[in-house]
Coordinates of C-alpha atoms in Angstrom, one line a residue:
X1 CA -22.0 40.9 14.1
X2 CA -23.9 40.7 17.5
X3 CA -21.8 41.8 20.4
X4 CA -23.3 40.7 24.1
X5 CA -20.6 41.2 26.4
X6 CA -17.1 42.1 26.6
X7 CA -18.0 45.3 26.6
X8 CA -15.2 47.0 28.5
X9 CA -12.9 46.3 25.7
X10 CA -14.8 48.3 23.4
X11 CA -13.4 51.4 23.1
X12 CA -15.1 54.6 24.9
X13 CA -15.6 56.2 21.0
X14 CA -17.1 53.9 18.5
X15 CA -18.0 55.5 14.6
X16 CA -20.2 54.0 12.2
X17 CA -21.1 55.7 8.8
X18 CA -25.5 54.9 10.3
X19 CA -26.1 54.5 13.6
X20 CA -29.8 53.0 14.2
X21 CA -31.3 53.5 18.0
X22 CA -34.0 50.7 18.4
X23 CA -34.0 47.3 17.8
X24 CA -37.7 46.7 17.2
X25 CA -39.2 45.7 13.6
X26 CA -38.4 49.3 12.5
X27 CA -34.7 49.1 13.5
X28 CA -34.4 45.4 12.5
X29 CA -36.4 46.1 8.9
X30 CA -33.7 49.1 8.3
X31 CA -30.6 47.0 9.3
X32 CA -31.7 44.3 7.2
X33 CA -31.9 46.7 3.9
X34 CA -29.0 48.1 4.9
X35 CA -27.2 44.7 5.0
X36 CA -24.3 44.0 2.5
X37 CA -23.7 47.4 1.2
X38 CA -20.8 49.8 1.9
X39 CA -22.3 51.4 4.6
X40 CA -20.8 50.7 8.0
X41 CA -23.5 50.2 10.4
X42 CA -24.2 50.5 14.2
X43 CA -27.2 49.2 16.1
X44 CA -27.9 49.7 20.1
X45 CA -30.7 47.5 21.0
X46 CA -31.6 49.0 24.4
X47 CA -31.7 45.5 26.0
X48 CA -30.3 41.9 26.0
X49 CA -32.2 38.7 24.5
X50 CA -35.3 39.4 26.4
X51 CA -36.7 41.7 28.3
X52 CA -35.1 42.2 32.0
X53 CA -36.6 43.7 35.3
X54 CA -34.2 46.7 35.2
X55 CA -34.5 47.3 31.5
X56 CA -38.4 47.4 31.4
X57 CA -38.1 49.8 34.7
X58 CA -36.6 52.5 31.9
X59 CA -40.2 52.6 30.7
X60 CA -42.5 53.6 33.3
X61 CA -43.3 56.8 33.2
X62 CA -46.8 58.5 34.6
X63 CA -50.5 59.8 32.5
X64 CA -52.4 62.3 33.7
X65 CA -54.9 62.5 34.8
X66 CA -54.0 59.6 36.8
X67 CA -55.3 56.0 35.6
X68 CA -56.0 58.0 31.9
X69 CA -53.9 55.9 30.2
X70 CA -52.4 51.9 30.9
X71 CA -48.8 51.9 32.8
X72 CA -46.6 53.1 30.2
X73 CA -44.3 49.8 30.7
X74 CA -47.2 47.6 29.9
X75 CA -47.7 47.4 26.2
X76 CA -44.3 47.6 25.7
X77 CA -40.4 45.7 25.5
X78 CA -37.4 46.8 25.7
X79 CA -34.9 44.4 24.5
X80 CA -34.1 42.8 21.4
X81 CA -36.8 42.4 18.9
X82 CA -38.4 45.2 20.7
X83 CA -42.4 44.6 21.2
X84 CA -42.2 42.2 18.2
X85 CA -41.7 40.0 21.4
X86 CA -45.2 40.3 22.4
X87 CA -46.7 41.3 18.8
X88 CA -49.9 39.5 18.0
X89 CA -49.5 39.3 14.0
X90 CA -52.1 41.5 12.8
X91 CA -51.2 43.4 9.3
X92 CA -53.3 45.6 7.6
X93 CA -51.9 48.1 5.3
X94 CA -52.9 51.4 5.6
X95 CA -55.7 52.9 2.6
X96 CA -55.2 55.1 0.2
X97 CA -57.8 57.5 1.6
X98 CA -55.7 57.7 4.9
X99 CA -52.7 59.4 2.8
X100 CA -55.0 62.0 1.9
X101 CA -56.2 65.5 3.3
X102 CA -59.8 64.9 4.6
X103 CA -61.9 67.6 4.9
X104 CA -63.5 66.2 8.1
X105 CA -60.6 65.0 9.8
X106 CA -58.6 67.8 11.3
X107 CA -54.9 67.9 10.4
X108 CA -54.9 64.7 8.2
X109 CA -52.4 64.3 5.1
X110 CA -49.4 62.5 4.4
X111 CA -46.5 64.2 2.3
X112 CA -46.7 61.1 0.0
X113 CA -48.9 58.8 -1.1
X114 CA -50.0 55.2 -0.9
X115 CA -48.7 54.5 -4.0
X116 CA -45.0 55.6 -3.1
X117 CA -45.2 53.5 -0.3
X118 CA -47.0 50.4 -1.6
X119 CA -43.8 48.4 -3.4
X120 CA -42.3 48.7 0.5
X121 CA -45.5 47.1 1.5
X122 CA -44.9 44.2 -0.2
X123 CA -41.4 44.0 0.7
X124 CA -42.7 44.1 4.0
X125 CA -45.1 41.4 3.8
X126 CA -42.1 38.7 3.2
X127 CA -40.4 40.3 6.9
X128 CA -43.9 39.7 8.6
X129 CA -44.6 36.1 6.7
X130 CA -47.6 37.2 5.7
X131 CA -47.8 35.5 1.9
X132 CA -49.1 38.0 -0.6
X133 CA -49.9 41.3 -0.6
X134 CA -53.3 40.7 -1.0
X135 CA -56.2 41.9 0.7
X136 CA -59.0 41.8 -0.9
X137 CA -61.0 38.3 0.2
X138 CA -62.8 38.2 -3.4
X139 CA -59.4 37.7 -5.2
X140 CA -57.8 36.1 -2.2
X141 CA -60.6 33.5 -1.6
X142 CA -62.1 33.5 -4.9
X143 CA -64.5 30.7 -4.3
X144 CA -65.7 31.5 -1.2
X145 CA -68.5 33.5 0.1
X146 CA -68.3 37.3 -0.3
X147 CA -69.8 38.7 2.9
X148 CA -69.6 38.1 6.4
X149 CA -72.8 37.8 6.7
X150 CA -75.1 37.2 3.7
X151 CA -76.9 40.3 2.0
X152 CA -75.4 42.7 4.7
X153 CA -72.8 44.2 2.7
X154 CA -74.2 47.8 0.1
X155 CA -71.9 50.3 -1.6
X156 CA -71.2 51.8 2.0
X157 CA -70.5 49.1 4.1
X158 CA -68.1 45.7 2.7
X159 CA -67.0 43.1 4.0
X160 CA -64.4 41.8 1.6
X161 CA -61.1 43.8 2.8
X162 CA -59.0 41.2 4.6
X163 CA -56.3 41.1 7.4
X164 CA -53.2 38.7 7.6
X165 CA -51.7 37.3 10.3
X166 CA -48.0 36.7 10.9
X167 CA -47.1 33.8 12.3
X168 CA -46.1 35.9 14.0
X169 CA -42.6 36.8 13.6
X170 CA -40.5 37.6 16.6
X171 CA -38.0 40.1 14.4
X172 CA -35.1 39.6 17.0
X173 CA -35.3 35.8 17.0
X174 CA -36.0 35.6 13.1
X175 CA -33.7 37.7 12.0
X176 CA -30.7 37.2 14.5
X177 CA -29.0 34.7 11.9
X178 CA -28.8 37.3 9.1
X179 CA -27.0 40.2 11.4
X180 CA -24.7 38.2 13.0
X181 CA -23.3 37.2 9.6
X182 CA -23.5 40.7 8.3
X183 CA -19.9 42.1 6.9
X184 CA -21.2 45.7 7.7
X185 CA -23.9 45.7 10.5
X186 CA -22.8 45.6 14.0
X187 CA -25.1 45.0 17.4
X188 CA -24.2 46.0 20.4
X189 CA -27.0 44.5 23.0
X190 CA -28.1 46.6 26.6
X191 CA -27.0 50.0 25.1
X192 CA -29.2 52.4 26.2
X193 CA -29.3 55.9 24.3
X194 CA -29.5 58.5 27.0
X195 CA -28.7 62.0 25.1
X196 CA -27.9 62.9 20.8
X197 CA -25.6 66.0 21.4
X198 CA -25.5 68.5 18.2
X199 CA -22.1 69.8 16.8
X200 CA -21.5 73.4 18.4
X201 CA -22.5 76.1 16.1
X202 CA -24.3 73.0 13.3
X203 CA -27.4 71.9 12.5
X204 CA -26.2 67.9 12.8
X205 CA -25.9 65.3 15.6
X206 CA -22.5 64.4 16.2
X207 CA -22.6 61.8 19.3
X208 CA -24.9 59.9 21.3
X209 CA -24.6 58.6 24.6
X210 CA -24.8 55.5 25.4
X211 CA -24.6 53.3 28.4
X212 CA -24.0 50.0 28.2
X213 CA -24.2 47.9 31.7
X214 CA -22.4 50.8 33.2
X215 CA -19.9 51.4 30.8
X216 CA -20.4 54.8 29.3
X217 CA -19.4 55.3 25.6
X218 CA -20.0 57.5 22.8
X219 CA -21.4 56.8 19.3
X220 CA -20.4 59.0 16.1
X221 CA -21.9 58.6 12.9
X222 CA -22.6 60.4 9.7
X223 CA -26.1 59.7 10.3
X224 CA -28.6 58.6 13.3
X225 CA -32.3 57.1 13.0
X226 CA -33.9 57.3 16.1
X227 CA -36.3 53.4 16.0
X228 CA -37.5 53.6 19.9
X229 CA -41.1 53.4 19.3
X230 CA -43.7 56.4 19.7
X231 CA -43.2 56.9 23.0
X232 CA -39.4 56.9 23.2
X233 CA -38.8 58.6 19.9
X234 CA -40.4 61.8 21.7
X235 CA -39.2 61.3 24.9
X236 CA -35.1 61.0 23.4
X237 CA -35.6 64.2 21.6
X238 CA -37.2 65.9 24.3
X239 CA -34.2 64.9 26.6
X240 CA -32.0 65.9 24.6
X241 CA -31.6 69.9 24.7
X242 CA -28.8 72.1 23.7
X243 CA -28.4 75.9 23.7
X244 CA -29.4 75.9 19.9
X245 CA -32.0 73.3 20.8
X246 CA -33.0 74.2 24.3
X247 CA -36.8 72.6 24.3
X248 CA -35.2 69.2 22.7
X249 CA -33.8 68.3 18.8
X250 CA -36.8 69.1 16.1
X251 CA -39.1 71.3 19.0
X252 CA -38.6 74.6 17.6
X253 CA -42.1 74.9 17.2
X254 CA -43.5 72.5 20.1
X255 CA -44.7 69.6 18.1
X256 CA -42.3 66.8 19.8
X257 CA -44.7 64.4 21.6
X258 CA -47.9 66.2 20.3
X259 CA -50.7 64.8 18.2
X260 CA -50.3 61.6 20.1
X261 CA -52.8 58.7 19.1
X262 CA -54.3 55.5 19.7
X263 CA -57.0 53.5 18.0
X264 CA -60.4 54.1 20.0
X265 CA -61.9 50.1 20.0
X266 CA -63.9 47.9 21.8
X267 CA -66.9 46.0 21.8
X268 CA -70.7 47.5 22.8
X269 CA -73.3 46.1 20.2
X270 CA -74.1 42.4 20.0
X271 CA -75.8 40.7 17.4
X272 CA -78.2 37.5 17.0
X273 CA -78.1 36.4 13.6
X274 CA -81.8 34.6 12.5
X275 CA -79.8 32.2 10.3
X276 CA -75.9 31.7 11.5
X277 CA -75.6 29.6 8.3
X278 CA -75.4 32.8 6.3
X279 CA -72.6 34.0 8.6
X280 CA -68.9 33.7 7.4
X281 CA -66.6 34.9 10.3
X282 CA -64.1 32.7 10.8
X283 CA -60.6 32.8 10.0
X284 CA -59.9 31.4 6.5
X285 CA -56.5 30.4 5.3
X286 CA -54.4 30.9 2.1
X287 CA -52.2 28.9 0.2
X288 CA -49.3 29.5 2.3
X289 CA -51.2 28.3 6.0
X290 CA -51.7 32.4 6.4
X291 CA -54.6 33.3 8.4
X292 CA -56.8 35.8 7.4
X293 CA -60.1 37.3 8.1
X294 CA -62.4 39.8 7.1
X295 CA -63.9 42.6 8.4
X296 CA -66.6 45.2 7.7
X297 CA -65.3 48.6 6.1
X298 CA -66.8 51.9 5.2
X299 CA -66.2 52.6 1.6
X300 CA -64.3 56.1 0.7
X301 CA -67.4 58.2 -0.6
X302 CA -69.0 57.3 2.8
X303 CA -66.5 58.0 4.7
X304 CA -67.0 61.7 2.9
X305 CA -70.7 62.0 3.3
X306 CA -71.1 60.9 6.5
X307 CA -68.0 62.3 8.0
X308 CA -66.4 59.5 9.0
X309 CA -62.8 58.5 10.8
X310 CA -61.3 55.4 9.3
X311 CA -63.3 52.6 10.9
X312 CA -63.8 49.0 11.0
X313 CA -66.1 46.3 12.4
X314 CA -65.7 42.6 12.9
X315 CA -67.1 40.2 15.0
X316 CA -66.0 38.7 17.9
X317 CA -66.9 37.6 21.3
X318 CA -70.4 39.3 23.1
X319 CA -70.2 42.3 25.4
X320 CA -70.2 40.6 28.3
X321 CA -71.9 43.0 29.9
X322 CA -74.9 42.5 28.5
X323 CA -74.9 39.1 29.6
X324 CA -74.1 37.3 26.7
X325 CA -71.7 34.6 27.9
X326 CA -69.9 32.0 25.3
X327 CA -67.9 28.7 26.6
X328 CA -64.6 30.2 24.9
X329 CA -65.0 33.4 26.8
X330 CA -65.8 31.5 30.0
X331 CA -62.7 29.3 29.7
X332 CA -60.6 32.1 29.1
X333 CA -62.3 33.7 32.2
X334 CA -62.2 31.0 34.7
X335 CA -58.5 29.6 34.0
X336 CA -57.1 34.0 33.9
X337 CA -59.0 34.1 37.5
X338 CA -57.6 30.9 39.1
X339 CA -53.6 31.4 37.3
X340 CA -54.4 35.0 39.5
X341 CA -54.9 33.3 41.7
X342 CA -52.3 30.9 42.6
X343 CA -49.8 33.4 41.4
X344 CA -49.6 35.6 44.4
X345 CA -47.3 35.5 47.1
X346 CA -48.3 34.6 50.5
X347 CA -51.5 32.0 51.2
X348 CA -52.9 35.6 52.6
X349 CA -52.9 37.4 49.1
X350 CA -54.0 34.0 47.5
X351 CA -57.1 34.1 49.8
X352 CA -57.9 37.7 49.0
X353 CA -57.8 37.5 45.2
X354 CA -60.0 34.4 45.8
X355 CA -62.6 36.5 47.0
X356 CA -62.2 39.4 44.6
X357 CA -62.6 36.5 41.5
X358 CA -64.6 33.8 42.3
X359 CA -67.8 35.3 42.1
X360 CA -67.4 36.3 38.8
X361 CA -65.6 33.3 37.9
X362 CA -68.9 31.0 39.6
X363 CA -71.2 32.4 36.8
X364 CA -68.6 31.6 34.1
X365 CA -67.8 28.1 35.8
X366 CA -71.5 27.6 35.7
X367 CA -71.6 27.9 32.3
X368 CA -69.4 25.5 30.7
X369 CA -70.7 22.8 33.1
X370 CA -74.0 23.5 31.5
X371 CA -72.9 24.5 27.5
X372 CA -69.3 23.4 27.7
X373 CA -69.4 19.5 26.8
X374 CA -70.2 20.2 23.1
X375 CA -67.5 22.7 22.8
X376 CA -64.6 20.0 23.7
X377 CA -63.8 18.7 20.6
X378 CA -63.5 22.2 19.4
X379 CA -61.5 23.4 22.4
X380 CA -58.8 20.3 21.4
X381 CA -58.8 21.5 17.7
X382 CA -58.2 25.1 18.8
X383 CA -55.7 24.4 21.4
X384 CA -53.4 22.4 18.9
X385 CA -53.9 25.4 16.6
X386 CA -52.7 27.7 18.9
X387 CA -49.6 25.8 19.8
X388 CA -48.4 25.5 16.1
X389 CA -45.7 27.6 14.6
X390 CA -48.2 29.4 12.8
X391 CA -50.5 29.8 15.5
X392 CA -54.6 30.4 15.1
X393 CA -54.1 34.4 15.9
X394 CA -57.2 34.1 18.6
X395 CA -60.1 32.0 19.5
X396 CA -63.8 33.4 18.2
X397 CA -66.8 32.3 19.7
X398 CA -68.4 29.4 19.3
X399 CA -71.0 29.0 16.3
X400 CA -73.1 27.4 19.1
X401 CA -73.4 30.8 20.5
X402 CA -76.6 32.7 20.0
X403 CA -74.6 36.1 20.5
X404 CA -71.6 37.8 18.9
X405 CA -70.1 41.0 19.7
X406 CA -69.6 43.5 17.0
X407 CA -65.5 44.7 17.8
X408 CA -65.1 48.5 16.6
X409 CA -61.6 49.4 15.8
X410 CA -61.8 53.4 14.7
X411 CA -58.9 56.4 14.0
X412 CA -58.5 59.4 16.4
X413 CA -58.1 62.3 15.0
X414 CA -54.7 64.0 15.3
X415 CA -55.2 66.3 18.2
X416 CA -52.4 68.6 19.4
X417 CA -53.3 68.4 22.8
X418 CA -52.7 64.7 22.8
X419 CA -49.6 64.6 23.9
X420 CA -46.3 62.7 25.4
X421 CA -43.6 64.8 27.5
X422 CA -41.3 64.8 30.3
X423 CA -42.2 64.0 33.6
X424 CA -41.0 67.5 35.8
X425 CA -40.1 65.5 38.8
X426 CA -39.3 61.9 38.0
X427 CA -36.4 60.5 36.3
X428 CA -35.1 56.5 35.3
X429 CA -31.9 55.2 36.4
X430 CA -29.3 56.8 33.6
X431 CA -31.2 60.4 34.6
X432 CA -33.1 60.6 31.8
X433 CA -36.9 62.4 32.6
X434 CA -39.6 59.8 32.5
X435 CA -42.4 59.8 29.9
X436 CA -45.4 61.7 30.8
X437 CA -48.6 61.0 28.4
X438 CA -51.7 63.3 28.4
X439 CA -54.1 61.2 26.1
X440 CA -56.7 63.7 24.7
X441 CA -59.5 62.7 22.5
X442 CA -62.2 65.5 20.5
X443 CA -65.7 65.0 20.7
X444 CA -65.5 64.3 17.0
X445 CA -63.1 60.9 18.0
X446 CA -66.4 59.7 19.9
X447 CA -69.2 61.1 17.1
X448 CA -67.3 59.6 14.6
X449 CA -67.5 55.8 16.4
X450 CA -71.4 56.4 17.4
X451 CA -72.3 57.7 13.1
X452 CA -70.6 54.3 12.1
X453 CA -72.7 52.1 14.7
X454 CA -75.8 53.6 13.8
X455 CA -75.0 53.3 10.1
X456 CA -73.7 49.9 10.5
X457 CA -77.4 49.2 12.6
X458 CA -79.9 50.7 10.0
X459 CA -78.1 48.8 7.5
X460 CA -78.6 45.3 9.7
X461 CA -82.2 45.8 10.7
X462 CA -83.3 47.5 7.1
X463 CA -82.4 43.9 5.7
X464 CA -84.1 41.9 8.6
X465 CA -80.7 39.6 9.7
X466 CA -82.1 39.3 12.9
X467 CA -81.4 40.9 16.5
X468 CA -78.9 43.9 17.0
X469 CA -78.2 45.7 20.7
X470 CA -77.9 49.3 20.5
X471 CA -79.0 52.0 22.4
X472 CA -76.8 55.9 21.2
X473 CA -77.1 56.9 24.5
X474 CA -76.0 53.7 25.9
X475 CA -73.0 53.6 23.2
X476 CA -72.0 57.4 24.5
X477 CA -71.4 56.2 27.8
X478 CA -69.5 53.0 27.1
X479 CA -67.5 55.5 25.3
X480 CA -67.1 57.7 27.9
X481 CA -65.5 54.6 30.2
X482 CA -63.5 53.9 27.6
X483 CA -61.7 57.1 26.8
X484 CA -61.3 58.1 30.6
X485 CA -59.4 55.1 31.4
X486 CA -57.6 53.6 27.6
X487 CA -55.7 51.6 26.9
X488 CA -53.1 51.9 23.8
X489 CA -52.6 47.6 23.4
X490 CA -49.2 49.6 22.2
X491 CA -50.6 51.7 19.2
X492 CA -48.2 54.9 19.6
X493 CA -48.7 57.1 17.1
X494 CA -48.1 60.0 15.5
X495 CA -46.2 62.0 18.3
X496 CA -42.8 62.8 15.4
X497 CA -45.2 63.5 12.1
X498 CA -44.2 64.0 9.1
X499 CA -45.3 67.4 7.6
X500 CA -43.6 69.1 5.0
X501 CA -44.1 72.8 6.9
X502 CA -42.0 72.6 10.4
X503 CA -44.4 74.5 11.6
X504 CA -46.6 70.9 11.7
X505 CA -44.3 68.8 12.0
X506 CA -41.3 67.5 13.5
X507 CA -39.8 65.3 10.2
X508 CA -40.4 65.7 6.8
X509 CA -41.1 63.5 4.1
X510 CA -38.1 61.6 4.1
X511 CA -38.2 61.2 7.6
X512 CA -35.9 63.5 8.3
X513 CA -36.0 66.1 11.6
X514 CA -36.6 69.8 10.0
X515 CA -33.4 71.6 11.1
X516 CA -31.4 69.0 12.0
X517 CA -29.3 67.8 8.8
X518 CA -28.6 63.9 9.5
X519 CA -31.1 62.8 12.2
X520 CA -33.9 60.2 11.0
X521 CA -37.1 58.9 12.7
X522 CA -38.8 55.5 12.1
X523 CA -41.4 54.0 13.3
X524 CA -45.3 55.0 13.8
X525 CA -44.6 57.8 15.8
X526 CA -43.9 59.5 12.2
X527 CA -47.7 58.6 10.7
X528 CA -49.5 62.1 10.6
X529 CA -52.8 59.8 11.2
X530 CA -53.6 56.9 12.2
X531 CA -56.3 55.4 10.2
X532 CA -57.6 52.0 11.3
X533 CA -55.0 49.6 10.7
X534 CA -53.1 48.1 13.4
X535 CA -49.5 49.7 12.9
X536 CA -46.7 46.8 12.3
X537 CA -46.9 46.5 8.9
X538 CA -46.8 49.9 7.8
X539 CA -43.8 50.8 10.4
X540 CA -41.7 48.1 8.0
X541 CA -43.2 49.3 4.9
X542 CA -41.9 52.8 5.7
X543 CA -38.5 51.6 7.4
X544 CA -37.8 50.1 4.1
X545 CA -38.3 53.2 2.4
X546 CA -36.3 55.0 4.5
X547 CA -33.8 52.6 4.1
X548 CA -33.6 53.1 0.6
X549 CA -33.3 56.9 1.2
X550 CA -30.4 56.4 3.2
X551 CA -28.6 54.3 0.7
X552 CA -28.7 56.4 -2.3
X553 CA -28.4 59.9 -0.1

């Protein structure tokens, strides 16, 4: 049952056996496992149907140094669904290796292991609508070419792991249907968690509290999983202190908010391939209409040689700054700058922005009048595939183009000093202390990206494919801009990790916060790395699992 209003005739004490904070694909992917057993049930979304003005205002929060870090409401939404609302469809399971302890990457390990969580992977790939759980293009796409580009791939560098694109699913909007007919599971929209109080004297939660438009109320439950996101998981247990928890619930040994990480990406080298018909880039698509594509990935035993973080290439559209401009980009360009445009306010501020885009937006007009009439049938075909239910996930370059950028998508290294807290001085509208995020990167986060460029360039120019940009020096200080001013495209991670010593940790490996008896966390603020793999489909993988926990504990 979904409750949306009404809400002063609830009463001011509501009980549930579970009560799940979060109503994201976490929260949603728990619920749903949860659905049809004895188990009563109690969900508080943190928001309505979409996201509201007031609602998202609960987010912002502050980085420092200033500008360090994109505005902490940015990347993310706080209402029903959760970001699933804005989620672009990528899944990628995590690998094996990034379950393991690595040598070369500091504080690495999972408690369990890939295979433990794999059967949840593939429960998870139905919630995303993904088809199967396979990623490996030369069993998925049997009879077509093996490499992304022809005679690039060696025992180090492959080409044949795939990614899958969900259509993608909006969790709140797909699987409203199946909670508001659920016997057991009960939503209660805009309630916003503020504080989990502990039982005087216990080692348990016994309330949170909630507001809800106003209305204050309190929620008891045998159990609470806390399904915010990796932000807001930290951030609730750092608010909420006690004179057996003063520094917040699971901080006994400072490790709430810390080891905070992103994904460092982005696009510096370009290539210019001598024959493009030896290139196989695009998006291909399964059985089932999924998308998929392919991308370049260092095997296991070279990840251990050369010291490697988990790290991926594909290609995609040129580094602009190098002056490699394609019609798609250009279109993309030219209609962002005039929507800017004619989106302000006053005919003032629409004269200003004028002059702050139109220069830039000359040179990319310039070039679609002079390239752009051969793209237009292409630009149709795309833009009815982008419209469809299961929409293209993005639009590549042109083959046309003599340029493609090679996109880097790489793991930071867990870093204690990466970390989210409270802000000393600024608080939201329920009193809660804003998020504050220190993002902190090692040198071995930005050594790591520059050993996998230069492998990934000695392997291209040792088998003569044809032109590749790099300069390490160059690449260093693309880097730099990069990691002084990120941002996250809502990768939290890692800031509630799972360690089985507290001392490392703030859950263990059942998710559950050391010293604190029946308090859960979901979500990728759990992973104790990051690998390379966009986070989704793992966050449902291991909701499942800890849904399964719940049920036979």
């Amino acid at each position: 049952m979904i409750i949306t209003d009404n809400f002063a005739q609830l009463d001011k004490v509501l009980t549930a056996d579970i009560c799940l904070i979060g109503s994201g694909p976490a929260a949603i992917s728990l619920a749903l496992s949860l659905n049809n057993t004895g188990l009563r049930v109690l969900m508080l979304t943190g928001g309505g149907w979409t996201e509201s003005v007031a609602s998202q205002d609960l987010y912002r929060g502050s980085a420092w140094p200033a500008g360090s870090h994109e505005p902490l409401e940015e990347n993310r939404r706080r209402q029903f669904g959760g970001t699933s609302a804005a989620w672009g469809g990528r899944c990628i399971p995590f690998e094996p290796l990034d379950f393991k302890r690595r040598d070369w990457v500091p504080n690495s390990g999972w408690p369990f292991t890939y295979d433990e969580l794999l059967p949840y992977y593939q429960h998870a790939a139905e919630l995303c609508q993904i088809g199967d759980f396979e990623f490996d293009a030369r069993r998925a796409f049997a009879g077509n070419p093996t490499e992304i580009v022809a005679g690039l791939d060696s025992a180090e560098l492959v080409s044949y792991p795939l990614e899958r694109w969900s259509p993608p699913v909006h969790f709140g909007k797909e699987y409203r249907a199946t909670l508001e007919a659920s016997p057991n599971i009960q939503v209660l929209f805009d309630a916003h968690a503020i504080a989990l109080h502990t039982t005087p004297g216990a080692d348990e939660v016994s309330q949170v509290d909630v507001d809800v438009r106003g209305f204050r109320l309190q929620v008891r439950a045998g159990r609470f999983v806390l399904a915010t996101g990796g932000i807001e998981n930290a951030r609730l247990l750092l608010a909420s202190t006690s004179e057996r928890f003063p520094t917040g619930l699971g901080n006994q040994h400072d490790n709430v908010g810390r080891y905070y990480m992103v994904h460092l990406s982005g696009t510096y080298t370009d290539v210019k391939l001598h024959d493009k018909s030896q290139l196989w880039g695009g998006f291909e698509r399964d059985a089932n209409g999924v998308y998929c594509r392919r991308r370049w990935w260092f095997s296991e035993p070279a990840q251990a040689a050369h010291k490697l973080f988990n790290t991926i290439f594909f290609l995609y559209h040129a580094n602009t700054d190098n002056g490699h401009r394609d019609v798609l980009f250009s279109t993309r360009f030219v209609a962002k700058a005039v929507l800017s445009i004619v989106g302000q306010r006053s005919i003032s501020q629409m004269i200003r922005q004028a002059k702050q885009v139109l220069p830039d937006a000359r040179e990319h007009f310039l070039n679609i009048l002079k390239n752009g009439l051969l793209e237009i049938p292409d630009l149709v075909r795309l833009g009815f595939q982008r419209a469809a239910k299961r929409r293209l996930p993005f639009l590549l370059p042109s083959r046309r183009n003599a340029y493609w950028g090679l996109y880097f998508q790489a793991e930071q290294a867990p870093n204690r000093e990466s970390r989210v807290g409270l802000s000393p001085t600024e608080k939201d509208a329920f009193g809660m202390p804003r998020a504050e995020v220190r993002l902190a990167f090692i040198e071995a986060d930005v050594d790591s990206v520059v050993e996998a460029h230069r492998l990934f360039v000695a392997q291209f120019r040792a088998n003569n494919l044809g032109e590749i940009t790099y300069d390490e020096a160059e690449l260093r200080r693309y880097l730099g801009r990069r990691v002084a001013a990120y941002n996250s495209t809502a990768h939290h991670i890692g800031t509630t990790r799972m360690a089985t010593d507290p001392r490392v940790g703030v859950v263990d490996a059942d998710a559950k916060v050391h010293g604190v008896s029946n308090l859960y966390v979901a979500g990728s603020s759990i992973f104790p790395t990051g690998g390379h793999a966009n986070p989704t489909l793992t966050i449902v993988a291991h909701a499942l699992r800890l849904a399964e926990h719940l049920k036979q504990a």
